[in-house]
């Protein structure tokens, strides 16, 4: 008996900048990831997404693979700067997604579209980026524009992917585009991403099919360790988003912990109501748990404005502790128990909110063997254990609606460039050739079963 309920969506996920390539084609304008990756020293080996997996040209072949895998759903993202380069509607850009959506539907695969997977149009960054309030308004316009064209066909809309990364890796630690290191700007960015989510959610509901589902995807940190350290990181990494998005507003302890960095005056009357626009499903990305310790500094030292090198603003006294292995190629510990715990925690704290695992997977040092195949036993074990962990959460009462493997294809892994392979399908970058890994065949069987 399968523990997965009727209607459970078996999927795989990708993101525009990581797979599309065609960076300068058909009217696309640069995003912050084009600028960042073309800046020396920002990505491993100077890798860029200029060509990536060439999905922009190979999308039909990729949809055929999805159909062969037996996917129920495909989670992809839309490139804002392809659709609205320099703020002007670009029909050729939208047509690409329109064709993709039609092909998915024809193959019986539900399109799950993310509007923002980190690729802010460069002109909007030049005008202030996410720390500027205006960006949220531009995002709502973009959402409405896309919704008008694809709104009759998209199954689930996701406003943002992992706004924590956009705000804190982009503007606090600066390891992601646009590469700024300014803790106060990062907190303002987090608020404007929240606001953008709420405004876009509202705008989409006005134009898309009534049957469409509305969601956001968060990389909730599953925290273990000393209670005070857990509380502080939970505030600035998780509750800064779940608080306002799920109707509770910004938590008081978050405002207190970050008071030395900002006075939060960028939050205006009515914003929290806008951000709390109803969600049909909450997307959860999970890779591994996080272990934190108090370093023993006196409480009075908390809250000082630390250097901007850490993405965990207001957590200068928290130590991020080493965890036992095994580890993936990212150096992330493999621990599926964290997934069950995280889902149960969310279910307890937000009982009425259906959940969906929108990313889960692992990078390993895959090689094409002499027999022409990729024998990625470690990825199969990872996926098997995490699916069992998801099943465990369902058995314990969690309303889980789907599971999306990250990723359909090997792709551009942000600052790591092409050095980390997460795909079910191997990509030979010089030729673009796709080869199913053993994990793809395994996932195909799992979906059948
Ligand atoms: C997530 C991102 C996704 C991918 C995986 C490995 O944080 O959403 O694009 O890079 O990590």
Short mmCIF file of C-alpha atoms and ligand atoms in Angstrom, two decimals:
data_model
loop_
_atom_site.label_atom_id
_atom_site.label_comp_id
_atom_site.label_asym_id
_atom_site.label_seq_id
_atom_site.Cartn_x
_atom_site.Cartn_y
_atom_site.Cartn_z
CA UNK A 1 0.00 0.00 0.00
CA UNK A 2 1.43 3.33 -0.96
CA UNK A 3 1.35 5.95 1.78
CA UNK A 4 1.11 8.70 -0.84
CA UNK A 5 -2.44 10.01 -1.19
CA UNK A 6 -4.55 10.13 -4.33
CA UNK A 7 -3.61 13.18 -6.41
CA UNK A 8 -0.09 13.38 -4.95
CA UNK A 9 2.12 15.17 -7.48
CA UNK A 10 5.35 13.45 -8.48
CA UNK A 11 7.58 16.02 -10.04
CA UNK A 12 10.99 17.39 -10.84
CA UNK A 13 12.18 20.97 -10.64
CA UNK A 14 14.47 23.38 -12.46
CA UNK A 15 15.04 27.15 -12.62
CA UNK A 16 15.34 29.45 -15.62
CA UNK A 17 18.86 30.80 -15.19
CA UNK A 18 20.21 27.39 -14.24
CA UNK A 19 19.08 25.61 -17.41
CA UNK A 20 17.90 27.90 -20.21
CA UNK A 21 21.01 29.54 -21.62
CA UNK A 22 20.13 31.75 -24.65
CA UNK A 23 21.05 34.68 -22.43
CA UNK A 24 21.04 37.21 -25.24
CA UNK A 25 18.42 35.69 -27.51
CA UNK A 26 14.96 36.82 -28.59
CA UNK A 27 15.12 40.12 -26.78
CA UNK A 28 16.11 38.91 -23.30
CA UNK A 29 17.81 41.59 -21.17
CA UNK A 30 20.42 40.85 -18.47
CA UNK A 31 19.45 39.84 -14.95
CA UNK A 32 21.57 40.23 -11.83
CA UNK A 33 22.86 36.67 -12.36
CA UNK A 34 24.20 37.57 -15.81
CA UNK A 35 26.06 40.51 -14.35
CA UNK A 36 27.26 38.57 -11.31
CA UNK A 37 28.44 35.49 -13.19
CA UNK A 38 30.21 37.62 -15.79
CA UNK A 39 32.13 39.41 -13.03
CA UNK A 40 35.52 37.74 -12.47
CA UNK A 41 35.83 35.82 -9.21
CA UNK A 42 32.14 35.48 -8.47
CA UNK A 43 31.51 31.95 -9.73
CA UNK A 44 33.64 28.83 -9.82
CA UNK A 45 35.88 28.86 -12.91
CA UNK A 46 34.07 31.98 -14.12
CA UNK A 47 31.12 29.85 -15.20
CA UNK A 48 28.04 31.71 -16.47
CA UNK A 49 24.53 30.70 -17.45
CA UNK A 50 25.04 32.02 -21.00
CA UNK A 51 24.51 28.53 -22.46
CA UNK A 52 23.73 26.44 -19.38
CA UNK A 53 21.99 23.21 -20.46
CA UNK A 54 20.67 24.91 -23.61
CA UNK A 55 17.13 24.08 -22.48
CA UNK A 56 15.86 27.13 -24.39
CA UNK A 57 16.54 25.16 -27.56
CA UNK A 58 16.16 21.63 -26.21
CA UNK A 59 12.92 22.09 -24.30
CA UNK A 60 10.99 19.63 -26.47
CA UNK A 61 13.54 16.87 -25.80
CA UNK A 62 13.39 17.71 -22.08
CA UNK A 63 9.59 17.53 -22.00
CA UNK A 64 9.84 14.13 -23.71
CA UNK A 65 12.16 12.98 -20.89
CA UNK A 66 9.68 14.21 -18.30
CA UNK A 67 6.93 12.25 -20.00
CA UNK A 68 9.13 9.14 -20.12
CA UNK A 69 9.88 9.57 -16.41
CA UNK A 70 6.15 9.61 -15.77
CA UNK A 71 6.12 12.99 -14.01
CA UNK A 72 2.74 14.35 -12.91
CA UNK A 73 4.13 17.86 -12.61
CA UNK A 74 7.10 19.98 -13.64
CA UNK A 75 8.28 22.93 -11.61
CA UNK A 76 10.12 25.52 -13.67
CA UNK A 77 10.74 29.24 -13.33
CA UNK A 78 10.05 32.13 -15.64
CA UNK A 79 12.81 34.58 -16.50
CA UNK A 80 11.50 38.07 -15.70
CA UNK A 81 14.07 39.72 -17.95
CA UNK A 82 13.05 37.48 -20.86
CA UNK A 83 9.40 38.43 -20.47
CA UNK A 84 9.78 42.12 -19.59
CA UNK A 85 13.26 43.18 -20.76
CA UNK A 86 13.91 46.70 -19.48
CA UNK A 87 10.27 46.76 -18.41
CA UNK A 88 8.85 46.35 -21.93
CA UNK A 89 6.63 43.39 -22.82
CA UNK A 90 8.50 40.91 -25.03
CA UNK A 91 6.13 38.58 -26.80
CA UNK A 92 8.94 36.27 -27.95
CA UNK A 93 9.92 35.70 -24.35
CA UNK A 94 6.43 34.82 -23.19
CA UNK A 95 5.88 32.63 -26.26
CA UNK A 96 8.71 30.39 -25.10
CA UNK A 97 6.87 29.66 -21.84
CA UNK A 98 3.55 29.41 -23.61
CA UNK A 99 4.92 26.69 -25.91
CA UNK A 100 6.49 24.90 -22.95
CA UNK A 101 3.22 24.96 -20.99
CA UNK A 102 1.27 23.64 -23.98
CA UNK A 103 3.75 20.81 -24.49
CA UNK A 104 3.57 19.90 -20.80
CA UNK A 105 -0.22 19.79 -20.86
CA UNK A 106 -0.16 17.70 -23.99
CA UNK A 107 2.10 15.23 -22.18
CA UNK A 108 -0.24 15.17 -19.20
CA UNK A 109 2.21 17.06 -16.96
CA UNK A 110 0.91 19.84 -14.70
CA UNK A 111 2.88 23.09 -15.06
CA UNK A 112 4.04 24.51 -11.72
CA UNK A 113 5.43 27.95 -12.50
CA UNK A 114 7.71 29.98 -10.25
CA UNK A 115 7.79 33.67 -11.07
CA UNK A 116 11.04 34.48 -9.32
CA UNK A 117 13.97 32.12 -8.93
CA UNK A 118 16.59 34.79 -8.10
CA UNK A 119 17.04 36.47 -11.49
CA UNK A 120 16.07 40.10 -10.91
CA UNK A 121 16.26 42.19 -14.09
CA UNK A 122 19.49 44.19 -13.90
CA UNK A 123 17.73 47.50 -14.59
CA UNK A 124 15.66 46.99 -11.43
CA UNK A 125 18.78 46.26 -9.40
CA UNK A 126 20.27 49.46 -10.80
CA UNK A 127 17.17 51.29 -9.57
CA UNK A 128 17.73 49.95 -6.03
CA UNK A 129 16.97 46.22 -6.21
CA UNK A 130 15.03 44.39 -3.49
CA UNK A 131 16.04 46.87 -0.76
CA UNK A 132 13.88 49.39 -2.69
CA UNK A 133 10.12 49.26 -2.12
CA UNK A 134 9.36 50.00 -5.74
CA UNK A 135 10.68 46.58 -6.79
CA UNK A 136 7.69 44.91 -5.10
CA UNK A 137 5.33 46.97 -7.28
CA UNK A 138 7.28 46.06 -10.44
CA UNK A 139 7.04 42.39 -9.42
CA UNK A 140 3.26 42.57 -9.01
CA UNK A 141 2.99 44.08 -12.52
CA UNK A 142 5.18 41.32 -13.91
CA UNK A 143 3.04 38.67 -12.17
CA UNK A 144 -0.13 40.11 -13.62
CA UNK A 145 1.41 40.28 -17.09
CA UNK A 146 2.46 36.62 -17.02
CA UNK A 147 -0.82 35.60 -15.39
CA UNK A 148 -2.79 37.17 -18.22
CA UNK A 149 -1.03 35.01 -20.81
CA UNK A 150 -0.46 31.70 -18.97
CA UNK A 151 -3.21 31.95 -16.38
CA UNK A 152 -5.60 29.63 -18.19
CA UNK A 153 -3.05 26.78 -18.21
CA UNK A 154 -0.76 26.87 -15.16
CA UNK A 155 -1.71 24.43 -12.39
CA UNK A 156 0.16 26.05 -9.51
CA UNK A 157 1.68 29.53 -9.24
CA UNK A 158 4.66 30.09 -7.00
CA UNK A 159 5.56 33.70 -6.41
CA UNK A 160 9.09 33.36 -5.04
CA UNK A 161 11.68 30.64 -4.65
CA UNK A 162 13.62 30.83 -1.38
CA UNK A 163 13.41 34.56 -0.63
CA UNK A 164 15.88 33.94 2.23
CA UNK A 165 18.59 33.33 -0.38
CA UNK A 166 17.58 36.38 -2.44
CA UNK A 167 17.69 38.66 0.60
CA UNK A 168 20.54 37.32 2.68
CA UNK A 169 22.89 35.60 0.23
CA UNK A 170 22.28 38.42 -2.25
CA UNK A 171 22.47 41.45 0.04
CA UNK A 172 24.07 40.38 3.38
CA UNK A 173 26.82 37.85 2.67
CA UNK A 174 26.99 38.75 -1.00
CA UNK A 175 27.84 35.26 -2.22
CA UNK A 176 24.88 35.40 -4.60
CA UNK A 177 23.87 38.11 -7.05
CA UNK A 178 23.85 41.05 -6.78
CA UNK A 179 26.73 40.48 -4.35
CA UNK A 180 26.08 43.27 -1.87
CA UNK A 181 27.17 43.03 1.77
CA UNK A 182 24.89 45.29 3.77
CA UNK A 183 22.87 43.75 6.62
CA UNK A 184 20.32 46.59 6.79
CA UNK A 185 19.72 46.39 3.05
CA UNK A 186 19.20 42.62 3.38
CA UNK A 187 16.43 43.08 5.97
CA UNK A 188 14.74 45.67 3.77
CA UNK A 189 15.09 43.24 0.86
CA UNK A 190 13.41 40.49 2.90
CA UNK A 191 10.47 42.78 3.62
CA UNK A 192 10.11 43.87 0.01
CA UNK A 193 10.26 40.24 -1.14
CA UNK A 194 7.46 39.47 1.34
CA UNK A 195 5.50 42.44 0.03
CA UNK A 196 6.16 41.40 -3.58
CA UNK A 197 4.84 37.92 -2.75
CA UNK A 198 1.64 39.30 -1.21
CA UNK A 199 1.01 41.80 -3.99
CA UNK A 200 1.68 39.27 -6.75
CA UNK A 201 -0.51 36.68 -5.07
CA UNK A 202 -3.34 39.20 -5.06
CA UNK A 203 -2.68 40.33 -8.64
CA UNK A 204 -2.58 36.75 -9.94
CA UNK A 205 -5.87 35.82 -8.31
CA UNK A 206 -7.46 38.60 -10.31
CA UNK A 207 -6.36 37.24 -13.69
CA UNK A 208 -5.71 33.49 -13.59
CA UNK A 209 -8.09 30.51 -13.61
CA UNK A 210 -10.05 30.12 -10.39
CA UNK A 211 -8.86 26.49 -10.19
CA UNK A 212 -5.17 27.51 -10.03
CA UNK A 213 -3.32 27.04 -6.76
CA UNK A 214 -1.23 29.75 -5.20
CA UNK A 215 1.99 29.11 -3.36
CA UNK A 216 5.41 30.30 -2.33
CA UNK A 217 8.53 28.20 -1.82
CA UNK A 218 10.69 28.66 1.26
CA UNK A 219 13.98 27.04 2.26
CA UNK A 220 13.01 26.64 5.89
CA UNK A 221 16.07 25.91 7.96
CA UNK A 222 15.47 22.81 10.06
CA UNK A 223 17.30 23.80 13.22
CA UNK A 224 18.71 21.68 15.99
CA UNK A 225 20.91 22.61 18.95
CA UNK A 226 20.89 25.12 21.81
CA UNK A 227 17.47 26.66 22.35
CA UNK A 228 18.51 30.33 22.27
CA UNK A 229 20.64 29.86 19.14
CA UNK A 230 17.77 27.97 17.49
CA UNK A 231 15.34 30.75 18.40
CA UNK A 232 17.53 33.50 16.94
CA UNK A 233 18.28 31.75 13.65
CA UNK A 234 14.66 30.60 13.36
CA UNK A 235 13.57 34.25 13.63
CA UNK A 236 15.82 35.64 10.88
CA UNK A 237 15.81 32.62 8.59
CA UNK A 238 12.28 31.19 8.90
CA UNK A 239 9.77 33.27 10.85
CA UNK A 240 10.77 36.46 8.99
CA UNK A 241 8.85 34.85 6.08
CA UNK A 242 6.33 32.46 7.67
CA UNK A 243 5.29 35.13 10.20
CA UNK A 244 3.89 37.70 7.78
CA UNK A 245 3.02 35.23 4.99
CA UNK A 246 0.91 33.03 7.24
CA UNK A 247 -0.84 35.91 8.92
CA UNK A 248 1.11 36.38 12.13
CA UNK A 249 3.07 39.48 11.10
CA UNK A 250 6.75 40.02 11.92
CA UNK A 251 7.74 38.30 15.18
CA UNK A 252 8.63 40.64 18.05
CA UNK A 253 11.87 38.78 18.84
CA UNK A 254 13.07 39.26 15.23
CA UNK A 255 12.55 43.03 15.49
CA UNK A 256 14.37 43.06 18.85
CA UNK A 257 17.29 40.90 17.65
CA UNK A 258 17.89 43.15 14.63
CA UNK A 259 17.16 46.52 16.28
CA UNK A 260 20.81 47.54 16.10
CA UNK A 261 20.80 46.93 12.33
CA UNK A 262 17.53 48.60 11.31
CA UNK A 263 14.45 50.23 12.81
CA UNK A 264 12.20 48.40 10.32
CA UNK A 265 10.64 51.69 9.22
CA UNK A 266 10.39 50.22 5.72
CA UNK A 267 7.34 48.27 6.96
CA UNK A 268 4.34 50.50 6.26
CA UNK A 269 0.80 50.32 7.54
CA UNK A 270 -1.14 47.64 5.66
CA UNK A 271 1.94 45.77 4.40
CA UNK A 272 1.49 42.84 6.72
CA UNK A 273 -2.14 42.43 5.61
CA UNK A 274 -1.04 42.45 1.95
CA UNK A 275 1.68 39.86 2.64
CA UNK A 276 -0.86 37.58 4.37
CA UNK A 277 -2.85 37.01 1.15
CA UNK A 278 -4.16 33.43 1.39
CA UNK A 279 -1.96 30.54 0.22
CA UNK A 280 -3.29 27.21 -1.08
CA UNK A 281 -0.05 25.37 -0.48
CA UNK A 282 3.34 26.11 1.06
CA UNK A 283 6.36 24.89 -0.89
CA UNK A 284 9.21 23.52 1.21
CA UNK A 285 12.75 22.98 -0.08
CA UNK A 286 14.78 20.61 2.08
CA UNK A 287 18.35 19.39 1.68
CA UNK A 288 19.77 18.97 5.21
CA UNK A 289 19.34 20.12 8.80
CA UNK A 290 21.31 22.89 10.52
CA UNK A 291 23.01 22.51 13.90
CA UNK A 292 23.54 25.65 15.99
CA UNK A 293 25.20 26.38 19.33
CA UNK A 294 25.47 29.38 21.59
CA UNK A 295 29.09 30.41 21.78
CA UNK A 296 28.64 31.40 25.41
CA UNK A 297 28.88 35.15 24.87
CA UNK A 298 26.93 37.15 27.48
CA UNK A 299 23.39 38.01 26.48
CA UNK A 300 24.25 41.72 26.52
CA UNK A 301 26.46 41.18 23.51
CA UNK A 302 23.54 40.01 21.43
CA UNK A 303 22.11 42.25 18.76
CA UNK A 304 25.20 44.29 17.95
CA UNK A 305 25.67 45.14 14.31
CA UNK A 306 28.16 42.57 13.17
CA UNK A 307 30.14 42.57 9.97
CA UNK A 308 28.04 41.66 6.98
CA UNK A 309 29.92 38.48 6.13
CA UNK A 310 27.26 36.22 7.65
CA UNK A 311 23.88 35.87 6.01
CA UNK A 312 22.38 35.31 9.49
CA UNK A 313 21.88 38.95 10.43
CA UNK A 314 21.60 39.47 14.19
CA UNK A 315 23.10 36.05 14.96
CA UNK A 316 26.74 36.99 15.53
CA UNK A 317 26.95 34.87 18.68
CA UNK A 318 25.59 31.74 17.07
CA UNK A 319 28.00 29.01 16.05
CA UNK A 320 27.02 26.87 13.07
CA UNK A 321 28.32 23.51 14.17
CA UNK A 322 29.79 20.68 12.15
CA UNK A 323 27.40 17.76 11.68
CA UNK A 324 28.16 14.09 11.21
CA UNK A 325 28.39 12.74 7.65
CA UNK A 326 27.96 11.37 5.12
CA UNK A 327 28.04 14.55 3.07
CA UNK A 328 27.04 15.39 -0.46
CA UNK A 329 29.39 17.13 -2.92
CA UNK A 330 28.04 20.43 -1.53
CA UNK A 331 29.39 19.41 1.87
CA UNK A 332 25.82 19.15 3.14
CA UNK A 333 25.11 16.35 5.62
CA UNK A 334 22.74 13.63 4.46
CA UNK A 335 20.01 13.31 7.10
CA UNK A 336 16.48 12.42 6.05
CA UNK A 337 15.15 12.49 9.62
CA UNK A 338 15.27 16.28 9.40
CA UNK A 339 12.70 16.23 6.61
CA UNK A 340 10.13 14.31 8.67
CA UNK A 341 10.78 16.57 11.66
CA UNK A 342 10.46 19.74 9.58
CA UNK A 343 7.17 18.64 7.99
CA UNK A 344 5.75 17.64 11.39
CA UNK A 345 6.82 20.96 12.91
CA UNK A 346 5.15 22.93 10.12
CA UNK A 347 2.03 20.81 10.42
CA UNK A 348 1.88 21.47 14.16
CA UNK A 349 2.53 25.20 13.90
CA UNK A 350 0.37 25.86 10.82
CA UNK A 351 -2.21 23.07 10.87
CA UNK A 352 -4.41 24.32 8.04
CA UNK A 353 -1.62 24.85 5.49
CA UNK A 354 -1.07 22.05 2.92
CA UNK A 355 2.58 21.41 2.16
CA UNK A 356 4.52 20.40 -0.93
CA UNK A 357 8.20 19.44 -1.14
CA UNK A 358 9.25 21.65 -4.03
CA UNK A 359 12.96 20.70 -3.95
CA UNK A 360 14.92 17.80 -2.53
CA UNK A 361 17.98 16.13 -3.95
CA UNK A 362 21.73 15.84 -3.80
CA UNK A 363 24.92 16.63 -5.72
CA UNK A 364 27.38 13.82 -6.13
CA UNK A 365 30.50 13.43 -8.26
CA UNK A 366 28.74 11.67 -11.11
CA UNK A 367 30.69 10.23 -13.98
CA UNK A 368 29.59 8.57 -17.15
CA UNK A 369 30.87 4.98 -16.80
CA UNK A 370 32.48 3.03 -19.66
CA UNK A 371 29.07 1.40 -20.24
CA UNK A 372 27.71 4.85 -21.07
CA UNK A 373 25.58 5.07 -17.94
CA UNK A 374 25.81 7.01 -14.69
CA UNK A 375 25.64 4.68 -11.69
CA UNK A 376 24.60 7.12 -8.98
CA UNK A 377 23.76 4.73 -6.16
CA UNK A 378 24.33 7.47 -3.59
CA UNK A 379 21.63 9.67 -5.17
CA UNK A 380 19.20 6.74 -5.31
CA UNK A 381 19.81 6.13 -1.58
CA UNK A 382 19.29 9.83 -0.85
CA UNK A 383 16.03 9.99 -2.77
CA UNK A 384 14.76 6.70 -1.34
CA UNK A 385 15.45 7.79 2.26
CA UNK A 386 13.90 11.22 1.78
CA UNK A 387 10.80 9.80 0.13
CA UNK A 388 10.47 7.39 3.05
CA UNK A 389 10.83 10.38 5.38
CA UNK A 390 8.06 12.18 3.50
CA UNK A 391 5.89 9.06 3.71
CA UNK A 392 6.54 8.97 7.45
CA UNK A 393 5.28 12.53 7.79
CA UNK A 394 2.16 11.68 5.79
CA UNK A 395 1.51 8.67 8.02
CA UNK A 396 1.77 11.01 11.02
CA UNK A 397 -0.95 13.25 9.61
CA UNK A 398 0.89 15.83 7.46
CA UNK A 399 -1.12 17.10 4.48
CA UNK A 400 1.62 16.68 1.85
CA UNK A 401 0.57 17.29 -1.73
CA UNK A 402 3.64 16.52 -3.78
CA UNK A 403 7.37 15.89 -4.12
CA UNK A 404 9.69 17.51 -6.67
CA UNK A 405 13.18 16.12 -7.14
CA UNK A 406 15.92 18.70 -7.57
CA UNK A 407 16.74 18.56 -10.34
CA UNK A 408 15.51 17.21 -13.64
CA UNK A 409 18.90 18.00 -15.22
CA UNK A 410 22.42 18.78 -14.10
CA UNK A 411 22.68 22.56 -14.24
CA UNK A 412 24.39 25.82 -13.32
CA UNK A 413 24.63 25.63 -9.53
CA UNK A 414 24.94 29.39 -8.86
CA UNK A 415 28.31 30.38 -7.39
CA UNK A 416 29.52 26.77 -7.81
CA UNK A 417 29.04 26.97 -11.56
CA UNK A 418 28.84 23.60 -13.30
CA UNK A 419 30.94 21.79 -10.69
CA UNK A 420 27.95 20.40 -8.77
CA UNK A 421 25.64 17.90 -10.43
CA UNK A 422 22.13 17.55 -8.96
CA UNK A 423 20.36 16.09 -11.99
CA UNK A 424 18.42 12.89 -12.49
CA UNK A 425 19.65 13.35 -16.03
CA UNK A 426 23.33 13.92 -16.74
CA UNK A 427 24.27 16.80 -19.04
CA UNK A 428 27.50 16.78 -21.03
CA UNK A 429 28.04 20.53 -21.16
CA UNK A 430 30.25 20.79 -24.26
CA UNK A 431 27.66 18.96 -26.39
CA UNK A 432 24.47 19.38 -24.35
CA UNK A 433 23.92 15.65 -24.58
CA UNK A 434 21.54 14.20 -21.98
CA UNK A 435 22.07 10.77 -20.36
CA UNK A 436 19.69 9.24 -17.86
CA UNK A 437 21.38 8.44 -14.58
CA UNK A 438 20.38 5.27 -12.74
CA UNK A 439 18.50 7.56 -10.33
CA UNK A 440 16.24 8.67 -13.19
CA UNK A 441 15.29 5.05 -13.93
CA UNK A 442 14.84 4.46 -10.21
CA UNK A 443 12.57 7.53 -9.89
CA UNK A 444 10.57 6.38 -12.89
CA UNK A 445 9.92 3.05 -11.11
CA UNK A 446 9.14 4.79 -7.82
CA UNK A 447 6.52 6.94 -9.53
CA UNK A 448 4.96 3.87 -11.12
CA UNK A 449 4.87 2.09 -7.78
C1 LIG B 1 18.26 25.65 -3.77
C2 LIG B 1 17.91 26.44 -5.01
C3 LIG B 1 18.09 25.67 -6.29
C4 LIG B 1 19.33 24.81 -6.25
C5 LIG B 1 19.38 23.98 -5.00
C6 LIG B 1 20.56 23.06 -4.91
O1 LIG B 1 18.59 26.54 -2.76
O2 LIG B 1 16.57 26.88 -4.95
O3 LIG B 1 18.10 26.58 -7.36
O4 LIG B 1 20.45 25.60 -6.40
O5 LIG B 1 19.36 24.81 -3.89
#
